[in-house]
XYZ file of C-alpha atoms in Angstrom:
662
model
C 2.471 33.930 -84.274
C -1.108 35.248 -84.803
C -2.108 36.061 -88.554
C -3.504 39.445 -86.781
C -0.320 40.178 -85.569
C 1.610 39.731 -89.115
C 4.740 40.140 -87.026
C 6.232 37.179 -88.127
C 7.941 35.574 -90.791
C 6.790 32.747 -93.418
C 10.092 31.173 -92.630
C 9.319 30.982 -88.785
C 7.111 27.779 -89.148
C 7.562 24.600 -87.599
C 10.006 23.600 -90.240
C 12.163 26.502 -88.993
C 12.271 24.952 -85.777
C 14.493 22.326 -86.942
C 17.325 25.612 -87.582
C 19.259 26.613 -84.675
C 18.034 28.778 -82.619
C 19.877 31.743 -81.993
C 21.662 31.692 -78.755
C 22.782 35.461 -78.296
C 20.864 38.369 -79.242
C 23.414 39.442 -82.080
C 22.748 35.928 -83.894
C 19.261 37.564 -84.459
C 18.933 39.023 -87.961
C 16.032 41.436 -87.144
C 18.345 42.706 -84.309
C 21.304 43.291 -86.282
C 19.156 45.083 -89.062
C 17.496 47.558 -86.419
C 21.516 48.177 -85.286
C 22.731 49.091 -88.726
C 19.331 51.158 -89.303
C 19.958 52.551 -85.411
C 23.693 53.619 -86.786
C 22.581 55.451 -89.856
C 19.523 57.081 -87.772
C 22.241 58.678 -85.298
C 24.572 59.307 -88.282
C 21.794 61.346 -89.809
C 20.807 63.109 -86.875
C 24.652 64.026 -85.938
C 24.812 65.109 -89.628
C 21.866 67.312 -89.165
C 23.002 68.777 -85.710
C 26.480 69.138 -87.687
C 24.925 71.591 -90.195
C 25.165 69.037 -93.251
C 22.715 69.224 -96.319
C 19.305 68.204 -96.554
C 20.454 65.461 -99.215
C 22.546 64.022 -96.559
C 20.290 63.759 -93.649
C 17.751 62.144 -95.712
C 20.059 59.775 -97.971
C 21.268 58.340 -94.152
C 17.715 58.209 -92.961
C 16.548 56.628 -96.122
C 19.222 53.939 -96.080
C 18.254 53.699 -92.020
C 14.365 53.055 -93.460
C 15.177 50.448 -96.207
C 17.397 48.312 -93.459
C 14.899 48.731 -90.849
C 11.831 47.563 -93.045
C 13.774 44.700 -94.216
C 12.428 42.702 -91.037
C 8.812 42.908 -92.057
C 8.462 44.422 -95.219
C 9.219 40.851 -97.401
C 6.643 38.981 -95.148
C 4.055 41.708 -95.395
C 4.548 41.602 -98.892
C 3.972 37.923 -99.102
C 0.983 37.713 -97.070
C -0.795 40.669 -99.194
C -0.277 38.591 -101.673
C -2.380 35.578 -99.977
C -4.719 37.835 -98.965
C -3.885 38.018 -95.362
C -3.734 41.808 -93.730
C -1.936 42.155 -90.231
C 0.246 44.418 -88.069
C 3.128 44.837 -90.822
C 0.492 45.823 -93.205
C -0.093 49.093 -90.760
C 3.395 49.173 -90.236
C 4.226 49.454 -94.261
C 1.458 51.933 -94.665
C 2.599 54.216 -92.172
C 6.050 54.133 -93.495
C 4.982 55.067 -96.762
C 2.429 57.866 -95.760
C 5.336 59.353 -93.787
C 7.874 59.468 -96.364
C 4.852 60.892 -98.843
C 4.917 63.568 -96.259
C 8.296 64.227 -96.082
C 8.979 62.496 -92.715
C 11.732 59.839 -93.861
C 13.358 60.375 -90.271
C 10.018 59.668 -88.581
C 9.723 57.100 -90.892
C 13.128 55.502 -90.519
C 12.506 55.463 -86.931
C 9.539 53.544 -86.943
C 11.123 50.888 -88.888
C 13.983 50.687 -86.496
C 11.894 50.488 -83.345
C 9.753 47.897 -84.986
C 12.532 46.001 -86.131
C 13.917 45.629 -82.161
C 10.268 44.461 -80.930
C 10.235 41.770 -84.005
C 14.135 40.836 -82.783
C 13.315 40.563 -79.092
C 10.015 38.649 -79.906
C 12.116 36.355 -82.108
C 14.900 35.850 -79.818
C 12.632 34.923 -76.631
C 10.527 32.281 -78.984
C 13.825 30.398 -80.124
C 15.119 30.915 -76.330
C 12.104 28.868 -75.205
C 12.087 26.467 -77.745
C 16.077 25.764 -77.637
C 15.223 24.717 -74.204
C 12.636 22.379 -75.414
C 14.979 20.937 -77.572
C 17.780 21.207 -75.532
C 16.246 17.689 -74.074
C 17.901 16.134 -77.173
C 20.845 17.381 -75.978
C 20.753 14.704 -73.112
C 21.724 12.059 -75.366
C 25.616 11.473 -75.716
C 27.303 11.500 -78.552
C 28.486 8.208 -78.920
C 27.586 5.070 -77.170
C 29.295 1.688 -76.290
C 27.928 -1.038 -78.091
C 28.418 -5.044 -78.094
C 28.853 -6.473 -81.399
C 30.390 -10.038 -82.683
C 31.532 -9.939 -78.651
C 33.542 -6.644 -79.019
C 33.093 -3.368 -77.441
C 32.428 -0.674 -80.461
C 31.532 3.012 -79.977
C 29.328 4.069 -82.534
C 26.766 7.121 -82.682
C 23.651 6.969 -81.174
C 22.175 7.179 -84.436
C 23.160 3.670 -85.132
C 21.801 1.759 -82.708
C 19.691 -1.130 -83.389
C 16.832 -2.486 -81.469
C 18.448 -5.561 -79.654
C 21.320 -4.268 -79.171
C 23.410 -4.245 -76.355
C 24.713 -1.282 -74.828
C 27.309 -0.915 -72.206
C 26.906 2.094 -70.074
C 30.297 2.952 -67.451
C 29.770 4.604 -64.072
C 29.188 8.689 -64.931
C 27.721 8.418 -68.290
C 24.433 9.075 -70.024
C 22.255 6.528 -71.791
C 21.887 7.274 -75.196
C 18.270 5.678 -75.722
C 15.773 3.654 -73.896
C 16.535 0.233 -72.874
C 16.234 -2.456 -70.576
C 18.914 -3.703 -68.212
C 20.455 -7.259 -68.840
C 23.030 -6.622 -66.081
C 24.175 -4.633 -63.295
C 22.437 -2.502 -61.073
C 22.876 1.072 -60.130
C 21.461 4.545 -59.265
C 19.928 6.116 -61.975
C 20.086 10.507 -62.042
C 17.134 11.173 -63.729
C 16.596 14.586 -62.437
C 17.156 16.627 -66.303
C 14.505 13.967 -67.438
C 11.926 13.628 -64.725
C 12.641 16.791 -62.461
C 13.101 13.912 -59.498
C 15.996 14.959 -57.833
C 16.883 11.354 -55.799
C 18.442 8.890 -58.101
C 16.551 5.736 -58.880
C 17.442 2.231 -58.054
C 17.470 0.305 -61.161
C 18.661 -3.327 -61.482
C 17.800 -6.627 -64.287
C 14.840 -5.961 -65.871
C 14.644 -2.208 -65.045
C 13.430 0.114 -67.873
C 16.081 2.980 -68.292
C 15.611 6.197 -70.474
C 17.620 8.114 -73.022
C 19.539 10.861 -70.867
C 19.446 9.233 -67.805
C 23.100 9.411 -65.893
C 24.496 6.077 -64.752
C 25.516 6.034 -61.127
C 28.359 3.861 -59.882
C 27.223 0.492 -61.427
C 28.336 -0.945 -64.892
C 25.178 -1.794 -67.049
C 24.592 -3.891 -70.072
C 21.343 -2.688 -71.153
C 19.413 -3.900 -74.253
C 17.898 -1.581 -76.699
C 14.139 -1.479 -76.638
C 14.233 2.135 -78.926
C 15.852 3.621 -81.481
C 17.431 6.973 -81.267
C 14.936 8.725 -83.542
C 12.026 7.144 -81.792
C 13.201 6.932 -77.725
C 11.328 8.704 -75.254
C 13.022 12.021 -75.130
C 12.681 12.433 -79.174
C 9.159 11.139 -79.198
C 8.142 14.031 -76.489
C 10.189 16.768 -78.412
C 8.006 16.010 -81.715
C 4.337 15.957 -79.676
C 5.177 19.012 -77.707
C 6.358 20.916 -81.144
C 3.412 19.388 -82.651
C 0.943 20.143 -80.110
C 2.494 23.854 -79.539
C 0.254 24.846 -82.400
C -3.087 24.350 -80.565
C -4.160 27.833 -79.031
C -5.508 28.279 -75.853
C -8.418 30.543 -74.958
C -6.497 33.637 -74.322
C -4.573 33.369 -77.470
C -8.326 33.140 -79.108
C -9.308 35.916 -76.995
C -6.622 37.876 -78.655
C -7.568 36.891 -82.159
C -10.850 37.817 -81.438
C -9.696 41.258 -80.784
C -6.952 41.567 -82.758
C -8.110 40.254 -86.076
C -11.407 42.870 -86.504
C -9.189 45.361 -85.067
C -6.623 45.560 -88.216
C -9.156 46.461 -90.629
C -11.093 48.630 -88.168
C -8.129 50.776 -87.432
C -7.410 50.655 -91.378
C -11.221 51.958 -91.876
C -11.099 54.319 -88.847
C -7.701 56.089 -90.443
C -9.248 56.278 -93.521
C -12.387 57.954 -92.028
C -10.275 60.431 -90.027
C -8.292 61.425 -93.351
C -10.940 61.576 -95.304
C -13.141 64.070 -92.560
C -10.361 66.059 -91.897
C -9.446 67.256 -95.441
C -12.971 67.740 -95.997
C -13.100 69.978 -93.118
C -9.247 71.352 -92.655
C -5.957 70.834 -93.640
C -5.775 67.854 -95.824
C -1.775 67.096 -95.158
C -2.713 67.521 -91.278
C -5.339 65.303 -90.939
C -3.638 62.774 -93.613
C -0.450 62.474 -90.867
C -2.929 62.230 -87.927
C -4.921 59.422 -89.547
C -1.268 57.309 -89.943
C -0.038 58.462 -86.690
C -3.161 56.866 -85.365
C -2.954 53.592 -87.585
C 0.516 53.407 -86.031
C -0.982 53.933 -81.969
C -4.001 51.537 -82.692
C -1.504 48.838 -84.021
C -2.468 45.624 -82.381
C 1.151 44.089 -82.434
C 1.609 43.716 -78.806
C -2.063 42.190 -78.198
C -1.197 39.641 -80.626
C 2.107 38.218 -79.198
C 1.200 38.822 -75.494
C -0.278 35.464 -74.729
C 2.080 33.267 -77.448
C 5.255 34.757 -76.197
C 4.289 33.516 -72.532
C 2.714 30.124 -73.821
C 5.599 29.233 -75.682
C 8.149 30.705 -72.278
C 5.682 28.612 -69.766
C 5.757 25.345 -71.705
C 9.693 25.267 -71.968
C 9.964 25.867 -68.747
C 7.698 22.855 -67.843
C 9.584 20.564 -69.357
C 12.063 21.465 -66.607
C 10.079 20.723 -64.039
C 9.158 17.232 -65.449
C 6.266 18.194 -66.617
C 5.019 17.748 -70.292
C 2.494 20.528 -71.407
C 0.884 20.065 -74.994
C 0.585 23.611 -76.043
C -1.392 27.015 -74.807
C -4.966 25.207 -74.826
C -3.472 22.916 -72.253
C -1.413 25.433 -70.182
C -4.403 27.616 -69.730
C -6.775 25.225 -68.942
C -4.125 24.099 -66.468
C -4.248 27.151 -64.682
C -7.915 27.343 -64.640
C -8.723 23.979 -63.251
C -10.755 23.974 -60.100
C -11.440 20.433 -59.532
C -9.317 17.652 -59.265
C -10.160 14.058 -60.075
C -7.838 11.806 -59.431
C -7.845 7.721 -60.079
C -6.319 5.701 -57.309
C -4.242 3.024 -58.633
C -1.090 3.774 -60.269
C -1.832 7.565 -59.246
C -2.579 7.932 -55.470
C -0.796 4.333 -54.963
C 2.251 3.180 -56.869
C -0.158 0.025 -58.391
C 2.511 -2.139 -57.167
C 0.570 -4.255 -54.387
C 2.988 -5.322 -51.243
C 2.581 -7.596 -48.125
C 2.225 -4.663 -45.142
C 1.225 -7.642 -42.280
C 1.012 -10.857 -41.310
C -1.126 -12.191 -38.431
C 0.026 -15.742 -37.007
C -1.979 -18.807 -34.875
C -0.419 -21.393 -32.769
C 2.906 -20.554 -32.630
C 3.569 -20.256 -36.519
C 6.578 -17.744 -37.584
C 5.563 -15.094 -40.033
C 8.220 -16.715 -42.821
C 6.292 -19.821 -41.859
C 2.805 -18.444 -43.008
C 4.613 -16.620 -46.297
C 6.373 -19.908 -47.260
C 2.996 -21.757 -47.373
C 1.455 -19.108 -49.063
C 4.155 -18.823 -51.659
C 4.144 -22.701 -52.683
C 1.017 -22.281 -53.812
C 1.524 -18.750 -55.586
C 4.409 -19.907 -57.103
C 3.150 -20.826 -60.505
C -0.402 -18.323 -59.914
C -1.001 -15.333 -62.372
C -3.054 -13.814 -59.897
C -2.030 -9.813 -58.605
C -1.160 -11.157 -55.121
C 0.974 -13.522 -56.209
C 4.029 -11.131 -56.817
C 3.696 -9.280 -53.474
C 3.468 -12.468 -51.301
C 6.551 -13.838 -53.404
C 8.539 -10.777 -53.031
C 8.163 -11.307 -49.347
C 8.792 -14.867 -48.882
C 11.928 -15.703 -47.213
C 11.894 -19.089 -49.333
C 9.605 -20.923 -51.919
C 9.391 -24.437 -51.104
C 7.587 -26.781 -53.931
C 4.166 -27.828 -53.244
C 2.206 -30.459 -55.593
C -1.532 -30.593 -56.749
C -1.907 -27.349 -57.012
C -5.060 -26.267 -58.348
C -7.194 -22.767 -58.560
C -10.530 -22.491 -57.511
C -12.043 -19.563 -59.270
C -13.278 -16.606 -57.081
C -11.525 -18.280 -54.214
C -7.947 -19.200 -53.731
C -5.510 -22.393 -54.145
C -5.434 -25.579 -53.244
C -2.205 -27.908 -52.827
C -0.044 -30.189 -50.844
C 3.004 -29.447 -49.477
C 5.366 -32.674 -48.082
C 2.268 -34.506 -48.277
C 0.177 -32.322 -46.054
C -3.234 -30.625 -47.722
C -2.446 -26.517 -47.817
C -4.967 -23.925 -48.842
C -4.622 -20.050 -49.439
C -8.140 -18.668 -49.818
C -10.225 -15.616 -48.667
C -12.422 -14.930 -45.728
C -15.815 -16.266 -46.109
C -14.184 -19.676 -48.011
C -11.900 -20.148 -44.965
C -13.250 -19.461 -41.446
C -11.188 -16.987 -39.892
C -11.835 -18.282 -36.320
C -9.497 -16.488 -33.612
C -8.215 -14.079 -36.679
C -11.383 -12.596 -37.131
C -10.418 -9.115 -36.069
C -7.151 -8.998 -37.609
C -8.912 -9.847 -40.885
C -11.608 -7.375 -40.009
C -9.143 -4.643 -39.367
C -6.750 -5.565 -42.408
C -9.961 -5.117 -44.996
C -10.638 -1.792 -43.244
C -7.633 0.143 -43.671
C -8.185 -1.192 -47.525
C -5.944 -4.285 -47.407
C -6.522 -7.325 -49.190
C -6.947 -9.955 -46.625
C -5.944 -14.268 -47.644
C -6.038 -16.866 -45.306
C -3.427 -19.655 -45.118
C -4.896 -23.554 -44.277
C -1.934 -25.879 -43.642
C -3.319 -29.411 -42.779
C -7.027 -28.241 -42.358
C -5.628 -25.871 -39.814
C -5.348 -21.810 -40.365
C -1.625 -20.738 -39.170
C -2.050 -17.082 -40.538
C -3.463 -14.525 -42.462
C -1.568 -12.029 -44.699
C -2.487 -8.893 -45.652
C -1.626 -7.062 -49.329
C -2.110 -3.701 -50.057
C -1.497 -1.113 -53.311
C 0.311 1.682 -50.840
C -0.425 5.250 -51.486
C 2.228 7.299 -52.434
C 4.322 8.638 -49.858
C 3.604 12.084 -50.710
C 0.007 11.910 -51.471
C -1.145 13.015 -48.399
C 0.896 16.368 -48.655
C -0.422 16.867 -52.771
C -4.208 16.585 -51.569
C -3.219 19.143 -48.641
C -1.558 21.448 -50.814
C -4.088 21.185 -53.697
C -7.081 21.741 -50.681
C -4.898 24.953 -49.706
C -4.992 26.294 -53.246
C -9.056 26.274 -53.013
C -9.454 22.958 -55.162
C -11.624 20.410 -55.158
C -10.082 16.701 -54.784
C -12.222 13.836 -55.942
C -11.136 10.369 -55.867
C -12.492 8.039 -58.598
C -11.557 4.104 -58.688
C -12.984 0.970 -59.673
C -12.121 -0.326 -56.470
C -14.778 -1.986 -53.889
C -16.307 0.946 -51.525
C -14.360 -0.364 -48.388
C -11.000 -0.016 -50.196
C -11.681 3.341 -51.561
C -12.972 4.842 -48.726
C -9.866 3.738 -46.382
C -7.157 4.873 -48.705
C -9.254 8.325 -49.577
C -9.454 8.655 -45.635
C -5.636 8.254 -45.418
C -4.781 10.657 -48.187
C -7.361 13.318 -46.927
C -9.974 13.035 -49.455
C -13.935 13.314 -48.697
C -15.162 12.578 -52.063
C -15.015 9.050 -53.305
C -16.727 7.529 -56.212
C -16.056 3.098 -56.094
C -16.737 0.523 -58.148
C -16.543 2.419 -61.483
C -15.968 1.155 -64.984
C -14.228 3.203 -67.350
C -17.488 5.012 -68.895
C -18.899 5.608 -65.336
C -15.543 7.743 -64.780
C -16.298 9.612 -67.757
C -19.537 10.216 -67.164
C -18.876 11.723 -63.314
C -16.227 13.889 -65.370
C -18.783 15.296 -67.439
C -21.076 16.410 -64.124
C -18.113 17.914 -62.179
C -17.176 19.741 -65.709
C -20.421 20.967 -65.541
C -19.840 22.826 -62.315
C -16.293 23.886 -62.569
C -13.575 23.624 -64.870
C -12.242 20.050 -64.216
C -8.924 17.963 -64.578
C -8.574 13.824 -64.797
C -5.134 12.543 -63.583
C -4.706 8.991 -64.523
C -2.569 6.302 -66.268
C -3.554 6.894 -69.433
C -4.936 3.739 -70.255
C -8.129 2.655 -68.215
C -8.695 6.308 -67.412
C -8.646 7.241 -71.163
C -12.147 7.799 -71.420
C -12.228 10.399 -68.259
C -8.855 12.122 -69.500
C -10.329 12.806 -72.881
C -13.638 13.746 -71.272
C -12.303 15.954 -68.736
C -11.142 19.967 -69.454
C -7.595 18.634 -68.897
C -6.138 15.059 -68.982
C -3.395 14.785 -66.971
C -1.192 11.306 -67.124
C 1.267 10.134 -64.320
C 4.790 8.485 -65.170
C 4.759 9.294 -68.638
C 8.097 8.662 -69.636
C 7.234 4.827 -69.586
C 3.704 4.981 -71.116
C 2.907 6.097 -74.849
C -0.607 5.528 -74.329
C -0.255 8.518 -71.649
C 1.529 10.528 -73.996
C -0.837 10.415 -76.412
C -3.903 10.533 -74.438
C -3.083 13.523 -71.921
C -3.166 17.140 -72.727
C -0.167 17.251 -69.581
C 2.159 14.182 -68.515
C 3.473 14.089 -65.281
C 6.864 12.640 -66.597
C 8.478 11.181 -63.044
C 6.516 9.182 -60.749
C 6.393 12.077 -58.034
C 2.996 13.198 -57.297
C 4.206 16.289 -56.138
C 4.510 17.660 -59.850
C 0.765 18.057 -60.031
C 0.832 21.082 -57.690
C 3.660 22.321 -58.850
C 2.064 22.383 -62.484
C -0.619 23.812 -61.231
C 1.207 26.803 -59.635
C 3.255 27.213 -62.360
C 0.096 27.483 -64.968
C -1.563 29.509 -62.907
C 1.336 32.040 -63.109
C 1.470 32.086 -66.798
C -2.203 32.722 -67.004
C -2.200 35.738 -64.975
C 1.167 36.666 -66.843
C -1.000 36.581 -69.908
C -4.063 38.199 -68.775
C -1.398 41.058 -67.805
C -0.013 41.282 -71.170
C -3.467 41.531 -72.749
C -4.822 44.147 -70.497
C -1.419 46.394 -70.691
C -1.814 45.779 -74.683
C -5.225 46.908 -74.940
C -4.109 50.048 -72.432
C -1.665 51.323 -74.783
C -4.136 51.052 -77.754
C -6.762 52.548 -76.263
C -4.422 55.540 -74.553
C -2.417 56.120 -77.405
C -4.980 56.763 -80.449
C -7.273 59.700 -78.475
C -3.684 61.481 -77.966
C -2.988 60.666 -81.736
C -6.234 61.620 -83.091
C -5.722 65.145 -81.352
C -2.513 65.654 -82.518
C -0.679 65.583 -78.677
C 1.757 62.807 -80.157
C 3.291 62.624 -83.138
C 4.664 60.082 -85.532
C 7.669 59.378 -83.842
C 6.423 59.465 -80.180
C 3.586 57.385 -80.768
C 5.865 54.492 -82.446
C 8.603 55.078 -79.350
C 6.137 54.545 -76.748
C 3.974 51.498 -78.770
C 7.110 49.637 -79.403
C 8.253 50.103 -75.717
C 5.114 48.256 -74.795
C 6.066 45.411 -76.940
C 9.025 45.585 -75.448
C 7.811 45.050 -71.888
C 5.067 42.757 -72.968
C 7.872 40.472 -74.427
C 9.767 40.726 -71.193
C 6.952 39.899 -69.092
C 6.060 37.094 -70.565
C 9.518 35.553 -70.557
C 9.167 35.496 -67.131
C 6.550 32.606 -67.262
C 9.943 30.771 -67.930
C 11.370 30.872 -64.297
C 10.788 28.258 -62.575
C 11.542 26.905 -58.980
C 14.399 24.205 -57.902
C 12.700 20.588 -58.636
C 11.341 18.721 -55.991
C 13.065 17.032 -53.465
C 12.641 13.525 -51.497
C 9.956 13.436 -48.696
C 10.526 11.827 -45.631
C 8.219 8.646 -45.340
C 4.502 9.819 -44.566
C 2.253 7.437 -42.804
C 1.080 4.807 -44.934
C 2.407 1.099 -44.626
C 4.576 1.931 -41.809
C 1.652 2.883 -39.473
C -1.019 -0.075 -40.727
C 2.156 -2.363 -40.126
C 2.425 -1.427 -36.502
C -1.212 -0.659 -35.417
C -1.102 -4.469 -36.682
C 1.882 -5.934 -34.871
C 0.791 -3.905 -32.070
C -2.164 -6.325 -31.786
C -4.349 -3.154 -32.523
C -8.221 -3.160 -32.542
C -10.553 -2.463 -35.503
C -10.751 1.035 -34.357
C -7.302 1.489 -33.790
C -6.269 0.097 -37.226
C -8.635 2.631 -38.546
C -7.759 5.546 -36.530
């Protein structure tokens, strides 16, 4: 909460976030106090109408005043002791002045209405904090673990790294781990926002809060409950929520000088009016002006919206690190995308095999796999995964920058790049492979070329749709990659991206991001590791797949927790809407101040009327800010987009280079 507002209590600090957030309106202390004050005020009004003595009416109003000021007077005095003047100070001065003028009932009404706005503000903030902390409730209360050969049921906090959890179908996973036995489909919708279960088997990483599907699993624990993915996310967001966005700084810039300015203006009105007219009248008007110009609505207008929007973003599978990130996300006009791991899966796969002289696809892959069996080359896994069998090759040697040689059943075999082995009749096939962004390798058996294999890191199936959606929103989309120009251009054309920067080192990406920033607000989307300089340089860094990447969470301002790129335009839409709500709130706050001050100065509105209008405006602003917490349903799975299937079909049908490029 802004100091300029002074509405908050010292107990509402980061430490207070650990306390149980109120779930119902009547659990908020300020609202309970306001209810009691309201009852006492009503009793005072009833007593006055029924002809009770002034003493009884004044006593009831005084009690209402005492109860009503409980929500802000203690914190105001503590702030004053620290030399901090806020809106609570203005309210206290106005209440004291009203009492001095004999208007105990109006002072009580001021305290009553102010307590209501304070309580609603606290409730709205607590509700959004509760939405974020609810992530931790995704962890089950008990976990089953194998120890000394027997199953034991323990609390997740007792899990140790290296333990083996037993996760039955339908159960939630208690902490992060790696599947050792079993296969299943995991429901991670509550964590990443992805609506379709994710297939998982031995070696797959799993995260706290995911729901196991139909298969029983044994999971090796890799993180304690205090440091698993959900706990880290909550800690990071709560720590980063202190960061203030541009709108918050704007509100503070207006509110901080406004508070002492209002006090000075009120003193001037009282002094000048007393010299020229009735002192009681002008002192009362000065007090009314003091209340009319209260900037509390302005000070709370942005924070309420930020907290609501940040909490809601987590439901969309988007981790937003506070107000600064949220506002920057809403202001983005250029999106720079890394290729590998962002536009693509970062999992090279065999997309086509061309053959010669009657050799089958399986034969070509088997020869290649025999040579790649012990290779550490990135393409090795792709070829091994595609091969139906992996025969044993002997005398395998790696030729740096060229390929592999060896013997298979006594015959010399080679796996090499075009240029070291002449493709011969396969030259058109190789050219088509390369022009579609694939890496081509030639397979030679007994000094005869028998086939060519195309391996490519495929575009995500949703990539083209996402780029279209970004363009439709008027955003400029740029691709940055360390890959060669031909591969980059081919994949960019398939995705629908016009501007491509290829053959880039990390520092080159950062330099280009700096140039883009000088033109308009720019976001960089990357994997958070080799893109770290660019992520830091951009107005906003966005990490992909952050549920499994600590570096991404730490480096980026925003993290897309799932692996679906469609979270990006969804996050941009959400942030733009939140930014519009922020500006609406700031505008309404200033309009209320500018509208009420002259009416109060001219005596058209009295203290009670000004207080009622002003506090009603605060309630409206809080309600408007809470709207930023509304979200649309999670994204659904896409049907396959043109990509690997098109390339494979074109090449299998023997298309020419021009057809493959099309």
